[in-house]
PDB file of C-alpha atoms and ligand atoms in Angstrom:
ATOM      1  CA  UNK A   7       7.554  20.355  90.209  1.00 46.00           C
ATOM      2  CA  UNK A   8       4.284  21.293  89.398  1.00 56.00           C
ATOM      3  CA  UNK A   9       4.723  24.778  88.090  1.00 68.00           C
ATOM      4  CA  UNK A  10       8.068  23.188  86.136  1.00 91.00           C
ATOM      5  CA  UNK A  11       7.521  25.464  82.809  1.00 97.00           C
ATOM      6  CA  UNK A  12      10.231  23.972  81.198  1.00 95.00           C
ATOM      7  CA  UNK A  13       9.740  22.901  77.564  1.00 93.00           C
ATOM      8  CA  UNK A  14       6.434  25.231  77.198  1.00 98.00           C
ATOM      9  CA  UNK A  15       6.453  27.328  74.350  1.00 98.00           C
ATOM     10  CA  UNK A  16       4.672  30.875  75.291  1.00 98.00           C
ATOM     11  CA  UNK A  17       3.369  33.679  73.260  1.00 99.00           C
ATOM     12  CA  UNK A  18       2.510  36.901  75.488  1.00 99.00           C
ATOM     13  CA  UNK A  19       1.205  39.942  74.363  1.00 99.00           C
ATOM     14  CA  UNK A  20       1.112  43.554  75.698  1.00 98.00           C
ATOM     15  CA  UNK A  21       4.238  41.717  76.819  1.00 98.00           C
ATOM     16  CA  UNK A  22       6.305  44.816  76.685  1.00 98.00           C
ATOM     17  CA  UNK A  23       5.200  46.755  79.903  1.00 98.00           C
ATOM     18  CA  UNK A  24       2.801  46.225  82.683  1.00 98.00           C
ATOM     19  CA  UNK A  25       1.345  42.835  83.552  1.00 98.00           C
ATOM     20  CA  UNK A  26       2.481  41.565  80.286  1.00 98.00           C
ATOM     21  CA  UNK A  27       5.739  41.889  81.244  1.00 98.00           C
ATOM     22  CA  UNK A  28       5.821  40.320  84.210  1.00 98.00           C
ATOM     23  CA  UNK A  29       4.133  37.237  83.102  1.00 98.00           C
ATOM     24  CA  UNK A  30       6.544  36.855  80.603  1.00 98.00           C
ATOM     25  CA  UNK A  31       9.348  37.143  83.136  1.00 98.00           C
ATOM     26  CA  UNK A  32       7.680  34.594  85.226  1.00 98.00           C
ATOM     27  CA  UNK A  33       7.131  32.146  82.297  1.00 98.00           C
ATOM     28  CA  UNK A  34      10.446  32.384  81.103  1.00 98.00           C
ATOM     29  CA  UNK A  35      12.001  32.099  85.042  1.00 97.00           C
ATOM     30  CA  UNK A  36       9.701  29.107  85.234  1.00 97.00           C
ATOM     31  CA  UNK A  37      11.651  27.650  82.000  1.00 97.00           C
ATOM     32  CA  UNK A  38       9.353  28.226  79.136  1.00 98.00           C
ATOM     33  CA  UNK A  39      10.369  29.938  75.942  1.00 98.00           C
ATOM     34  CA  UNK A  40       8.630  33.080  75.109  1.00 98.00           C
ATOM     35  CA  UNK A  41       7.380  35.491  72.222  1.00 98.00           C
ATOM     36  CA  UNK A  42       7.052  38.917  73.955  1.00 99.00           C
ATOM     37  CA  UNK A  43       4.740  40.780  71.147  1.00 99.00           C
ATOM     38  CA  UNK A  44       3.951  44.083  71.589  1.00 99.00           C
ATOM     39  CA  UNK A  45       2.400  47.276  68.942  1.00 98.00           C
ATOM     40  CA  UNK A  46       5.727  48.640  70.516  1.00 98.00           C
ATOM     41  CA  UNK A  47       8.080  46.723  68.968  1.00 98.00           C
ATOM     42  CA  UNK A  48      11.384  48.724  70.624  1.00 98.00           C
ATOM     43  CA  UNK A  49       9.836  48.006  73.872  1.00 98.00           C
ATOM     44  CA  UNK A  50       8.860  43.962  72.915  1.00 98.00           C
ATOM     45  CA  UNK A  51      12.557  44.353  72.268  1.00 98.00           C
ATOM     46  CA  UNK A  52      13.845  45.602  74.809  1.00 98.00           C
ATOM     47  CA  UNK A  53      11.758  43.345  77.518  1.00 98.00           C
ATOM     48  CA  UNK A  54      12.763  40.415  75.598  1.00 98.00           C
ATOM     49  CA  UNK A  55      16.440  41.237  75.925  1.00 98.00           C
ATOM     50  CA  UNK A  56      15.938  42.335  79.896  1.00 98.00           C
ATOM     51  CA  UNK A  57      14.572  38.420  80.387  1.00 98.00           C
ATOM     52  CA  UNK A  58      17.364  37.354  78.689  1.00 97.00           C
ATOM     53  CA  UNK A  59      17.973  33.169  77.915  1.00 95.00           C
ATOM     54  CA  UNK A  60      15.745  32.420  74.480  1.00 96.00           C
ATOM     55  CA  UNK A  61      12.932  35.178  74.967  1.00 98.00           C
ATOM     56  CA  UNK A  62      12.532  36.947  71.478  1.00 98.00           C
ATOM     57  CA  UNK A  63       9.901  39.586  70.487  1.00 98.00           C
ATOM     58  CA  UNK A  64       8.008  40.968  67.686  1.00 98.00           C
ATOM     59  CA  UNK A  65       5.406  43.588  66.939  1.00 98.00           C
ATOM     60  CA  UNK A  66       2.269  42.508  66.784  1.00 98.00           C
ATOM     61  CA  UNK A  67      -1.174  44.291  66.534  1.00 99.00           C
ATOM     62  CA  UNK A  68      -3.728  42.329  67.903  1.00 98.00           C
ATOM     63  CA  UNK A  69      -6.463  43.910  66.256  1.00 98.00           C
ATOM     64  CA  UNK A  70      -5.118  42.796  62.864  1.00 98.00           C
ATOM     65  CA  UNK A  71      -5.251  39.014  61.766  1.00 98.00           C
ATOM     66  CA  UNK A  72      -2.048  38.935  59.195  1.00 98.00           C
ATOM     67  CA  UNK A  73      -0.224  40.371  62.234  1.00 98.00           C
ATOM     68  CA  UNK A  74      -1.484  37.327  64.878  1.00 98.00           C
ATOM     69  CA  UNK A  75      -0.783  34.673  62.450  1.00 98.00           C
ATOM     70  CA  UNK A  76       2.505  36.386  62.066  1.00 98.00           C
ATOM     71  CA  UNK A  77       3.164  36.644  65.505  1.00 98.00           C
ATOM     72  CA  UNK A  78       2.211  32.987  65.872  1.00 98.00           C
ATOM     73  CA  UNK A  79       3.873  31.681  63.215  1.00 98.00           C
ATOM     74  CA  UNK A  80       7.169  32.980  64.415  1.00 98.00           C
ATOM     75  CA  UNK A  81       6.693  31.313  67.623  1.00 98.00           C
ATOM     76  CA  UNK A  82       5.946  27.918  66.166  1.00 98.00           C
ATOM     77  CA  UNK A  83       9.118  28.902  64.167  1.00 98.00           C
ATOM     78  CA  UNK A  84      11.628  29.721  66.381  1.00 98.00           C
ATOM     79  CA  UNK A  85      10.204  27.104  69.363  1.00 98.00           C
ATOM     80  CA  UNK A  86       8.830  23.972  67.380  1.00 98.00           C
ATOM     81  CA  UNK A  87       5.582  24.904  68.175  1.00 98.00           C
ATOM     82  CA  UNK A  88       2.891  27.234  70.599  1.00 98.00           C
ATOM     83  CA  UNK A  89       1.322  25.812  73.955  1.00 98.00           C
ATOM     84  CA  UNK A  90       0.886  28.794  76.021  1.00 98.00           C
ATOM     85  CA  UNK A  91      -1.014  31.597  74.420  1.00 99.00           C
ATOM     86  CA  UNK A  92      -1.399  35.096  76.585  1.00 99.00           C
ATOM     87  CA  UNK A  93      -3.918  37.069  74.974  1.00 99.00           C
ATOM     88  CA  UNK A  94      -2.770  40.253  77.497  1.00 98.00           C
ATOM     89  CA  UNK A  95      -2.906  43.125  75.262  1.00 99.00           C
ATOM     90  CA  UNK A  96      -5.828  45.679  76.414  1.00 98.00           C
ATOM     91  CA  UNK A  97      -6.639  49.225  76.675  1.00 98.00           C
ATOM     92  CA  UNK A  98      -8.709  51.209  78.835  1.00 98.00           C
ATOM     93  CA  UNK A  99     -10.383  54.483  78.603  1.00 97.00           C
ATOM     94  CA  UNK A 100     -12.788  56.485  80.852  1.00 97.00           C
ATOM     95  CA  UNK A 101     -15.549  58.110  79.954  1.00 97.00           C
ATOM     96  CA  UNK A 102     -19.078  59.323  82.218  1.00 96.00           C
ATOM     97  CA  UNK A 103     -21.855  56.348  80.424  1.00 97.00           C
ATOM     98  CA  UNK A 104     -23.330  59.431  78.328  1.00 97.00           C
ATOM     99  CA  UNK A 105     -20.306  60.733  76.843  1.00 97.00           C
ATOM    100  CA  UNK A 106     -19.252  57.199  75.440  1.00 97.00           C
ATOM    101  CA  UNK A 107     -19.345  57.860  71.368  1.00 98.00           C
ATOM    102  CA  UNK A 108     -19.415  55.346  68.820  1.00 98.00           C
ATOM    103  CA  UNK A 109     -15.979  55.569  67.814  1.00 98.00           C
ATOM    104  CA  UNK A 110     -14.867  54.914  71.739  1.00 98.00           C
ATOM    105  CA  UNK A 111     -16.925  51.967  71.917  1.00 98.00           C
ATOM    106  CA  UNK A 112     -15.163  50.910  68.475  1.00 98.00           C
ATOM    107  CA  UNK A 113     -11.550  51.611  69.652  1.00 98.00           C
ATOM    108  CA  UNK A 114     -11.716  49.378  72.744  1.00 98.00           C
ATOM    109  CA  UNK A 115     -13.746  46.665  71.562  1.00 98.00           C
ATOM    110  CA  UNK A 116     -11.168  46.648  68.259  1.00 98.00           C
ATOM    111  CA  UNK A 117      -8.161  46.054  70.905  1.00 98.00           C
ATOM    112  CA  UNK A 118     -10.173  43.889  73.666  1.00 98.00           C
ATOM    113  CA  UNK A 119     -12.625  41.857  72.263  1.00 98.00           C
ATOM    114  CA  UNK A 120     -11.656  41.402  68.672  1.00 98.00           C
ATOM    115  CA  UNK A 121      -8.254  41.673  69.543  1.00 98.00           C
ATOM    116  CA  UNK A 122      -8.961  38.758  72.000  1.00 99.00           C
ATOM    117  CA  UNK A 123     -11.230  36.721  69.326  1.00 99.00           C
ATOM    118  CA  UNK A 124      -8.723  37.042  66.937  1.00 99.00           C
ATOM    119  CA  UNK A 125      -6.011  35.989  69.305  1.00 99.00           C
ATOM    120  CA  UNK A 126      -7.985  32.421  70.185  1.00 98.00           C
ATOM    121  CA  UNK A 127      -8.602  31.574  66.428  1.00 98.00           C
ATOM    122  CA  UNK A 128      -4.840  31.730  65.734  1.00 98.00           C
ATOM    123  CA  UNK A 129      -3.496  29.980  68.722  1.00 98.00           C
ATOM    124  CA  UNK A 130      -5.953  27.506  68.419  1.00 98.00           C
ATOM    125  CA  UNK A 131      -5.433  26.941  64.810  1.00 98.00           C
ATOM    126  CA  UNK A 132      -2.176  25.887  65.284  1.00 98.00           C
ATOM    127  CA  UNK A 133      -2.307  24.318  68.991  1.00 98.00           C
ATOM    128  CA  UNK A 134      -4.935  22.078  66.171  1.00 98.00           C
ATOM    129  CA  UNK A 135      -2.374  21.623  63.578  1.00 97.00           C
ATOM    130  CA  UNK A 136       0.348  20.609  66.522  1.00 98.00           C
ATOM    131  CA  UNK A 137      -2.238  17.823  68.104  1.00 97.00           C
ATOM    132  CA  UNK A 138      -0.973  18.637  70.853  1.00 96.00           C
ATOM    133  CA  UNK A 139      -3.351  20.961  72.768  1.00 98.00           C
ATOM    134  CA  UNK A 140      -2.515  24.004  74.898  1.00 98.00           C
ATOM    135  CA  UNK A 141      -3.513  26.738  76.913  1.00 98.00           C
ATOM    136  CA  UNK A 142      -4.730  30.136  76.328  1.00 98.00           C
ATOM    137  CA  UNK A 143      -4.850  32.545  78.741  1.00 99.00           C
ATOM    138  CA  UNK A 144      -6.776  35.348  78.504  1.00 99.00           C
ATOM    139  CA  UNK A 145      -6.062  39.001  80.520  1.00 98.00           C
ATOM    140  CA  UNK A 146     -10.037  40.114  81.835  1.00 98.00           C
ATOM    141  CA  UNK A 147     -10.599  42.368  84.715  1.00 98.00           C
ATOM    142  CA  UNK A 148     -12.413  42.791  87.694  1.00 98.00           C
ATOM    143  CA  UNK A 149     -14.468  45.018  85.068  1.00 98.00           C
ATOM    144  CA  UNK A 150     -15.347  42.088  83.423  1.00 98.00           C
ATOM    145  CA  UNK A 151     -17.212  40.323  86.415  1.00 98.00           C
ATOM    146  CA  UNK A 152     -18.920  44.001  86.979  1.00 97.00           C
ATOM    147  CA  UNK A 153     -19.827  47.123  85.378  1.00 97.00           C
ATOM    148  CA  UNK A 154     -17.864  50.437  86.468  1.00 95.00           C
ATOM    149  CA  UNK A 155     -19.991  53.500  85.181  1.00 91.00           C
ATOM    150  CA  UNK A 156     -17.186  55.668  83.917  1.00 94.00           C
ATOM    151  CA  UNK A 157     -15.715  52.378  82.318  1.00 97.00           C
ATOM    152  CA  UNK A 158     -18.843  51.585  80.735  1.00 98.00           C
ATOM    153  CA  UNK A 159     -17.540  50.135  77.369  1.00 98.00           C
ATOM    154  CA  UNK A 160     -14.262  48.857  78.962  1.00 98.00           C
ATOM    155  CA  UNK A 161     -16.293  46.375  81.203  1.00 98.00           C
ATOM    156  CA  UNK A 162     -18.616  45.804  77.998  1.00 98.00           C
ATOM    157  CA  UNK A 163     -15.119  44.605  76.650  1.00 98.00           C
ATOM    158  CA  UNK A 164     -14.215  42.862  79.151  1.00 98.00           C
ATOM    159  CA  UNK A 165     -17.592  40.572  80.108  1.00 98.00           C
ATOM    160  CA  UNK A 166     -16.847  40.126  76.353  1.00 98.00           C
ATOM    161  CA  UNK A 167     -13.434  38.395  77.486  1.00 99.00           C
ATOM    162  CA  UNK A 168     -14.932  36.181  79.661  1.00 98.00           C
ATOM    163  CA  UNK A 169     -17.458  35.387  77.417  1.00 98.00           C
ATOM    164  CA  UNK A 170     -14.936  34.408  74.745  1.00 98.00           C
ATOM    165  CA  UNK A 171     -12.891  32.261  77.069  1.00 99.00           C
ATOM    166  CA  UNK A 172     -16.454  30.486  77.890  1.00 98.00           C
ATOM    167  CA  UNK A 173     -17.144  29.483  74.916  1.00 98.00           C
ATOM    168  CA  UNK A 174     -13.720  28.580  73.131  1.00 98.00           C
ATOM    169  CA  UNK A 175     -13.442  26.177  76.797  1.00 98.00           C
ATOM    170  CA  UNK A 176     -16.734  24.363  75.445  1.00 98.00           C
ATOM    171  CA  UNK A 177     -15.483  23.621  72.134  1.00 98.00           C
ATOM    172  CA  UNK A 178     -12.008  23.120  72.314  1.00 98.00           C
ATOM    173  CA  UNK A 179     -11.757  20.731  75.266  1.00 98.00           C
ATOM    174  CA  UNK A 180     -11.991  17.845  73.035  1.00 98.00           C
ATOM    175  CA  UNK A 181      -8.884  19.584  71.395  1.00 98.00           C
ATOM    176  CA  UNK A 182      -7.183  19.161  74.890  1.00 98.00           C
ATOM    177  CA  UNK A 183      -7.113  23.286  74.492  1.00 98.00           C
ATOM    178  CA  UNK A 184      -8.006  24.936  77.910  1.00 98.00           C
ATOM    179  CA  UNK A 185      -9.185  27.964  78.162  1.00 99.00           C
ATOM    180  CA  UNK A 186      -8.718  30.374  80.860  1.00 99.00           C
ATOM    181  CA  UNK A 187      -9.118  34.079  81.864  1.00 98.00           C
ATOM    182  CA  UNK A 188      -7.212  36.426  84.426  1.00 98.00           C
ATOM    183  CA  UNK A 189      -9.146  39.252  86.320  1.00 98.00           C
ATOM    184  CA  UNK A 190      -7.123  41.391  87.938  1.00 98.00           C
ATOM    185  CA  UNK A 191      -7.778  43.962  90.107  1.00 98.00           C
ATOM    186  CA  UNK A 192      -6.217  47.761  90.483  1.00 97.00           C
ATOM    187  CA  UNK A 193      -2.614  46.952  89.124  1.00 98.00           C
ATOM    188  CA  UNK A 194      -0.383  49.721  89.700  1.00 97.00           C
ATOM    189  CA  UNK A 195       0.956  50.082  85.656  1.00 97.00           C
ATOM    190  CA  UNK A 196       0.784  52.531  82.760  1.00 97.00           C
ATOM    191  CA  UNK A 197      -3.039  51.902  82.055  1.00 97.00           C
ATOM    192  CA  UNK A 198      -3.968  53.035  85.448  1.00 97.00           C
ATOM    193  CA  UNK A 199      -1.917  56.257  85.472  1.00 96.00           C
ATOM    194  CA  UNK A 200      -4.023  56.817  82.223  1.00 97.00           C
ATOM    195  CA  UNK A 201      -7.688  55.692  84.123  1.00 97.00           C
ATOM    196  CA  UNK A 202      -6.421  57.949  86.873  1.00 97.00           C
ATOM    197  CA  UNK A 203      -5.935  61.430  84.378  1.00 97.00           C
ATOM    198  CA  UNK A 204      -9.309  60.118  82.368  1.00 97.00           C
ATOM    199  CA  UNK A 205     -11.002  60.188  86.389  1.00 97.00           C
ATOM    200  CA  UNK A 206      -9.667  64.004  86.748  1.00 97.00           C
ATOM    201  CA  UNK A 207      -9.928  65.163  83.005  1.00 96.00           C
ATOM    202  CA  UNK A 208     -13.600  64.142  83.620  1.00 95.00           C
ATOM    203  CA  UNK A 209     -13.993  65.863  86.737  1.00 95.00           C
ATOM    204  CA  UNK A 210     -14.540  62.483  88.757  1.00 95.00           C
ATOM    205  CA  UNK A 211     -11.540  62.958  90.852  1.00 96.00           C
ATOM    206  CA  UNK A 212      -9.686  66.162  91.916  1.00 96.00           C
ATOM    207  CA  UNK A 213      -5.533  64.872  92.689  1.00 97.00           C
ATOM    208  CA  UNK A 214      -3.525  62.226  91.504  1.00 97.00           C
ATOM    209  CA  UNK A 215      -4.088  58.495  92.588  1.00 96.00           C
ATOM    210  CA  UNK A 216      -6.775  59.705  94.157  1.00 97.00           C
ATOM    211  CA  UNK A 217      -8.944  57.412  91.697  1.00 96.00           C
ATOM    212  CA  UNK A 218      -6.487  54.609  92.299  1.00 97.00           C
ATOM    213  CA  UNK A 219      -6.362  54.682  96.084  1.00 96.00           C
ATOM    214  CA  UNK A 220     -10.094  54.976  96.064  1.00 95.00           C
ATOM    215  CA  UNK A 221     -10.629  51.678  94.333  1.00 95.00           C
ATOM    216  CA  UNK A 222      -7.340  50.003  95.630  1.00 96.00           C
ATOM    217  CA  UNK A 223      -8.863  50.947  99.156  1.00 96.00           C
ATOM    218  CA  UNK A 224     -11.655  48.014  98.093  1.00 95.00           C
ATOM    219  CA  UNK A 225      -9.039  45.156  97.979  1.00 97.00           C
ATOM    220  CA  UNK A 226      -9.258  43.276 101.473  1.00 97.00           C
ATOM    221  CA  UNK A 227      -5.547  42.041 100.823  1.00 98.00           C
ATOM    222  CA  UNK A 228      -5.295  45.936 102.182  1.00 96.00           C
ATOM    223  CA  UNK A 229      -3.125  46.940  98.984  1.00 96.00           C
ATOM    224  CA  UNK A 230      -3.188  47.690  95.374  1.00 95.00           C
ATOM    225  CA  UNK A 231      -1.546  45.224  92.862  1.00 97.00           C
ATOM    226  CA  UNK A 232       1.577  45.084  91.397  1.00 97.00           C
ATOM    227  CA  UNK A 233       1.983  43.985  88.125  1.00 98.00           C
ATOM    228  CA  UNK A 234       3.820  41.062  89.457  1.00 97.00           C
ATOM    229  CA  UNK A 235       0.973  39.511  91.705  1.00 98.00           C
ATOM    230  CA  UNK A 236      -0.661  38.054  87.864  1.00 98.00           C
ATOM    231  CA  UNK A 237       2.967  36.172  87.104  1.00 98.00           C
ATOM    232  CA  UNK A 238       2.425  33.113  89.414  1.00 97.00           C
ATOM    233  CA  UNK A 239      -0.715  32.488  88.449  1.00 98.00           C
ATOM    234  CA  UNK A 240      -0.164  32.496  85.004  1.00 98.00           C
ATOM    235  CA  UNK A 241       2.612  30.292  85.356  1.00 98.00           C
ATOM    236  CA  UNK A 242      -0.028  27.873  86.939  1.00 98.00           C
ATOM    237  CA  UNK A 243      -2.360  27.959  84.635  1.00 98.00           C
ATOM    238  CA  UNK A 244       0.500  27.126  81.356  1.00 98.00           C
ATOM    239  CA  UNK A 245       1.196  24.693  83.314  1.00 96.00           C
ATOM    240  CA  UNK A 246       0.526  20.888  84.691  1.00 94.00           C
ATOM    241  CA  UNK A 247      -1.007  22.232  88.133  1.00 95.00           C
ATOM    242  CA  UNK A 248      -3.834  23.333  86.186  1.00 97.00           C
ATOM    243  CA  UNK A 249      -4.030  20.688  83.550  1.00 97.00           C
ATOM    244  CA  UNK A 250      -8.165  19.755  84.510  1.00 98.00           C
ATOM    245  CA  UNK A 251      -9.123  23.772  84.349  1.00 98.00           C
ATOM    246  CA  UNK A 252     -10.642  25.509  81.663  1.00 98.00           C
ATOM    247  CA  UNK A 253     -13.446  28.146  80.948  1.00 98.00           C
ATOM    248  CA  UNK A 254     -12.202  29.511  84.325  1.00 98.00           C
ATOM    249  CA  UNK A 255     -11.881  33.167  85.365  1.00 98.00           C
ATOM    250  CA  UNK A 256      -9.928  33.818  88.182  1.00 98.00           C
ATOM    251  CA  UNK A 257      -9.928  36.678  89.960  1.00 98.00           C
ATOM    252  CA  UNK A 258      -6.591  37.787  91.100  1.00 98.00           C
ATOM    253  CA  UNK A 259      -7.351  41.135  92.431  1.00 98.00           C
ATOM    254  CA  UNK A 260      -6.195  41.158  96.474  1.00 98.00           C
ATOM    255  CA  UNK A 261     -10.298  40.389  96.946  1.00 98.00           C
ATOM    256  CA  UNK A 262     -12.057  43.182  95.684  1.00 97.00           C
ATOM    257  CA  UNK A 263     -14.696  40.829  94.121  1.00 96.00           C
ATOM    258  CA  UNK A 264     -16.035  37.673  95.005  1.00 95.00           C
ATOM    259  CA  UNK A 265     -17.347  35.444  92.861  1.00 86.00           C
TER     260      UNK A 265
HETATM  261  N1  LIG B 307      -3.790  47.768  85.193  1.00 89.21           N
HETATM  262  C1  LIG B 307      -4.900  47.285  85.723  1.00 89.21           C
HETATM  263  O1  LIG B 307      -5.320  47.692  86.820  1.00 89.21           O
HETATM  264  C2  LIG B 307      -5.695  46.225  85.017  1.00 89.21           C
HETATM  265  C3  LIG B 307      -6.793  45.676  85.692  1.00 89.21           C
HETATM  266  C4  LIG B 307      -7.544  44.696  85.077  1.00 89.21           C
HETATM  267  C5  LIG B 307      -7.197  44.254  83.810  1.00 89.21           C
HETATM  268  N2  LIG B 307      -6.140  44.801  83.171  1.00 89.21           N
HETATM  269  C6  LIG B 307      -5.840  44.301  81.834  1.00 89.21           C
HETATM  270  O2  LIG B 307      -4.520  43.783  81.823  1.00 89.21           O
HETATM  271  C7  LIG B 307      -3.965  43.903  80.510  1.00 89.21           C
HETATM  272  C8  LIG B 307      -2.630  44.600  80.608  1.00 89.21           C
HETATM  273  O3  LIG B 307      -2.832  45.866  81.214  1.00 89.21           O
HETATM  274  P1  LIG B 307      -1.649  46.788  81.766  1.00 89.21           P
HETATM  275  O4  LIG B 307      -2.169  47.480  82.953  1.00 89.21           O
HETATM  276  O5  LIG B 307      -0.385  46.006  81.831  1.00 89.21           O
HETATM  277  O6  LIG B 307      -1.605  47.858  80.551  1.00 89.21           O
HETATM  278  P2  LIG B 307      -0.407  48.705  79.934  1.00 89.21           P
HETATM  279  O7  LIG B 307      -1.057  49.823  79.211  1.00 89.21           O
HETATM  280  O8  LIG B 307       0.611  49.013  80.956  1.00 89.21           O
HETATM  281  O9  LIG B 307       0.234  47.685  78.869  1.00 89.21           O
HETATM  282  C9  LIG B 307      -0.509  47.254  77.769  1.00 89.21           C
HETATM  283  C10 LIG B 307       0.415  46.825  76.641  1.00 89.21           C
HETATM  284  O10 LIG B 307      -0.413  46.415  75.552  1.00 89.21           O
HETATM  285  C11 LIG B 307       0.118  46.964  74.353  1.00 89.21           C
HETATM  286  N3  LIG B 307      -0.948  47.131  73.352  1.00 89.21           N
HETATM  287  C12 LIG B 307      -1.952  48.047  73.352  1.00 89.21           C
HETATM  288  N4  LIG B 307      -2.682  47.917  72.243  1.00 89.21           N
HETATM  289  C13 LIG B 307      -2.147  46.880  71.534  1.00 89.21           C
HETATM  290  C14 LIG B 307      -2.467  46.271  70.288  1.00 89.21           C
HETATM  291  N5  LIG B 307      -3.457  46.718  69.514  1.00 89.21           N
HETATM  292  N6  LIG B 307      -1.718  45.228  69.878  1.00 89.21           N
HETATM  293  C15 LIG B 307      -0.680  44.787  70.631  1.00 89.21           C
HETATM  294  N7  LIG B 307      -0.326  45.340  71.804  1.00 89.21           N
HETATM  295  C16 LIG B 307      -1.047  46.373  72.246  1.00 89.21           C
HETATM  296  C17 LIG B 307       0.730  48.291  74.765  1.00 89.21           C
HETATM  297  O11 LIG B 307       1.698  48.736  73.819  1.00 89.21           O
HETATM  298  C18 LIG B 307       1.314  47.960  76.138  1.00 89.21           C
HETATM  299  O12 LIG B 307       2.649  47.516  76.045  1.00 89.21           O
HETATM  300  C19 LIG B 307      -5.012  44.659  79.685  1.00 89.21           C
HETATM  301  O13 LIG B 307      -5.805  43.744  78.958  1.00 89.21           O
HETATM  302  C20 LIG B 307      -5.863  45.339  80.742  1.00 89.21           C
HETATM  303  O14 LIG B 307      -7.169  45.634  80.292  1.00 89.21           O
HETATM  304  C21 LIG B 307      -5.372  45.772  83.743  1.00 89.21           C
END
């Protein structure tokens, strides 16, 4: 079985809700083991006990670097070792380009690019230590293959994903570490809800899902995204099927862009 996760040790976070979540329930129905790590740690708990089998949690806040040693440190604890890192965890804001302030720009480039940088450095570190390589998965966006005016800094953080995942794929492939991003599309979760009220507070849109349906309406798949649609592909790329990737970013958005 290609896609046979079994034995794969996998750290996820923003693992508590949203895509997160259902990557880590496809990981773990695949047969890996997983870290669910979440800044909600009741929630991390709570998903990890919903998958069930040997999924644990912990609180982790990605923008801190005692926290993602911690959180990887406990999964080379528990499992024996780390070779599936999700850096997931993201958050979006809208604002019109003029209205972005310094402190937005700071508060989602903290979470999504540093959060992301920081995220690499640790897995890798001890994917390094292991010898036995790995593969990190970063979470991108759509946003991060093109700029969305009211998202302005959001896509900044995102391009910044990619750009991450780029580079850490040219220097760790001697390490046998592959590198990877995700760009999903309009994904019907929590963050979205929140996009669609930042769209309304701002005067962009007038009802709710209005926003949504007006960018899921751009998806030739003729739907938006559930949360679900990102778990088989980031099964495949933990896994063997993808074993002669890396410094990829696919685009797993129901074709809304094409690269
Ligand atoms: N929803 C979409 O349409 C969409 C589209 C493209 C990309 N994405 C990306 O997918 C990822 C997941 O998005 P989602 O829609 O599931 O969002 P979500 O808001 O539903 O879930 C995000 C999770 O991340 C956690 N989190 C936030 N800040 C954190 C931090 N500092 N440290 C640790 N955890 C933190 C939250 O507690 C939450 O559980 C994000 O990176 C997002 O940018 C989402």
């Amino acid at each position: 079985m290609i896609n046979d996760l079994d034995g794969v040790r996998a750290v996820v976070t923003g693992g508590a809700r949203g895509i997160g979540a259902e990557m880590a329930k496809g990981l773990a129905a695949a047969g890996a083991r997983v870290l669910v790590a979440d800044l909600n740690e009741e929630a991390a708990r709570a998903m990890a006990a919903a998958i069930g089998g040997e999924t644990i949690a912990c609180r982790v806040d990605v923008r801190e670097r005692s926290s993602v040693r911690a959180m990887i440190e406990t999964a080379a604890a528990r499992f024996g070792g780390v070779d599936a890192v999700f850096n997931n965890a993201g958050i979006a804001q809208v604002r019109p380009f003029l209205d972005i302030t310094e402190e937005d720009w700071r508060t989602v480039m903290d979470v999504n690019g540093l959060g992301v940088l920081i995220g690499m450095q640790e897995a890798i570190r001890q994917m390094k230590r292991q010898g036995t390589g790995g593969s990190i998965v970063n979470t991108a966006s759509i946003a991060g293959k093109q700029g969305y005016e009211p998202l302005a800094h959001y896509s900044a953080s995102k391009f910044a994903v990619v750009a991450l995942t780029q580079a850490a794929a040219r220097a760790f492939g001697k390490d046998a570490i592959r590198v990877n991003a995700i760009c999903p599309g309009v994904v019907a979760t929590d963050m979205w809800k929140l996009i669609d009220q930042g769209f309304r507070d701002n005067g962009l849109s007038s009802s709710e899902n209005e926003a949504f349906d007006g960018f899921a309406a751009g998806a030739v798949l003729g739907r938006a995204s559930r949360p679900d649609d990102m778990a088989g592909v980031a099964c495949f790329l933990a896994g063997k099927g993808s074993a002669f990737m890396t410094g990829q970013t696919l685009l797993v958005d129901g074709g809304m862009v094409f690269d």
